Amino acid sequence: MPSATGNKRVKGVSVFRPFIFGSEAQPFDPEKRPANAPPDHTHQWRIFVKGVNDEDISYWLKKVQFKLHETYAQAVRTIETPPFEVVETGWGEFEIQIKLYFLPESGEKPQTLWHSLKLHPYGPDAEGMKERREVVVSQNYEEVIFNEPVEPGKGKNAKMNGRTAEIPLGDSPKNPYSRATEGKELDRMAEATKTVEQMIKEEKEKLIEREKYLAELRETEGVPASTKKR
Ligand code: SLL
């Protein structure tokens, strides 16, 4: 079926786009409170969506809309370019709605996630962490799955740099994931499969040899194989 963009979809193919989303928070250093923070605010925090190992994910992620608690002025924050993050100060924890928008030429609908903003340390060393005013990190690994992605470079949106949710053709310094690297990875996997197959073959041959040897031993000793201990 053609996608919303008129591009043809690749049948039976799913594309996985891994990413990390979550928050980091830290209590203010009493010596240097941010000058513009309201007096009831106690923490600085950051909510983010980013690539694994900080990979640039803007080749498939167009923008991110973070919906903060209604106590915040302009609770809906839309971030159109990386880093896809909001830095804020506050006093309380709450649920943040994160809406991911994909490149229009991908033909994918936005997807929504939720994250619980964590300001206070949790886990076994929560007290120690609190005393040391350590950064509280709460993050998750996630993947979006594009089923039957549109073919790049075809259809009416082909002029848009050939950008789709598909893996790009070549890698760039910030994006090591490309068809070229994917191809190399597949070659490596094919090589590894061959090696493993060879090893299995050798093991089988060894086993046959051993079985033969055992059978010979049994015969020379003249004891029926079924009554012999192995
Ligand atoms: C709670 N249910 O009671 C939560 C609400 C709201 C957090 C937390 C500051 C907003 C502002 C802020 O931290 N709001 O700028 O006034 O814990």
Short mmCIF file of N, CA and C in Angstrom, two decimals, residues 152 166-171 177-181:
data_model
loop_
_atom_site.label_atom_id
_atom_site.label_comp_id
_atom_site.label_asym_id
_atom_site.label_seq_id
_atom_site.Cartn_x
_atom_site.Cartn_y
_atom_site.Cartn_z
N PRO A 152 13.46 4.87 0.06
CA PRO A 152 14.04 6.20 -0.08
C PRO A 152 14.19 6.59 -1.54
N GLU A 166 14.49 5.48 6.77
CA GLU A 166 15.42 4.43 6.39
C GLU A 166 16.84 4.81 6.79
N ILE A 167 17.66 3.80 6.89
CA ILE A 167 19.07 3.99 7.22
C ILE A 167 19.73 4.78 6.07
N PRO A 168 20.58 5.79 6.36
CA PRO A 168 21.18 6.55 5.27
C PRO A 168 22.21 5.72 4.49
N LEU A 169 22.53 6.21 3.29
CA LEU A 169 23.44 5.42 2.45
C LEU A 169 24.86 5.35 2.99
N GLY A 170 25.39 6.49 3.41
CA GLY A 170 26.77 6.48 3.91
C GLY A 170 26.82 6.97 5.33
N ASP A 171 27.89 6.65 6.06
CA ASP A 171 27.94 7.16 7.43
C ASP A 171 28.52 8.56 7.45
N TYR A 177 25.72 4.70 11.71
CA TYR A 177 24.82 3.69 11.17
C TYR A 177 24.41 4.05 9.76
N SER A 178 24.85 3.30 8.82
CA SER A 178 24.52 3.58 7.43
C SER A 178 24.41 2.25 6.72
N ARG A 179 23.97 2.32 5.46
CA ARG A 179 23.90 1.07 4.70
C ARG A 179 25.28 0.49 4.48
N ALA A 180 26.29 1.41 4.34
CA ALA A 180 27.65 0.91 4.14
C ALA A 180 28.10 0.10 5.35
N THR A 181 27.90 0.67 6.56
CA THR A 181 28.32 -0.05 7.77
C THR A 181 27.45 -1.27 7.99
#
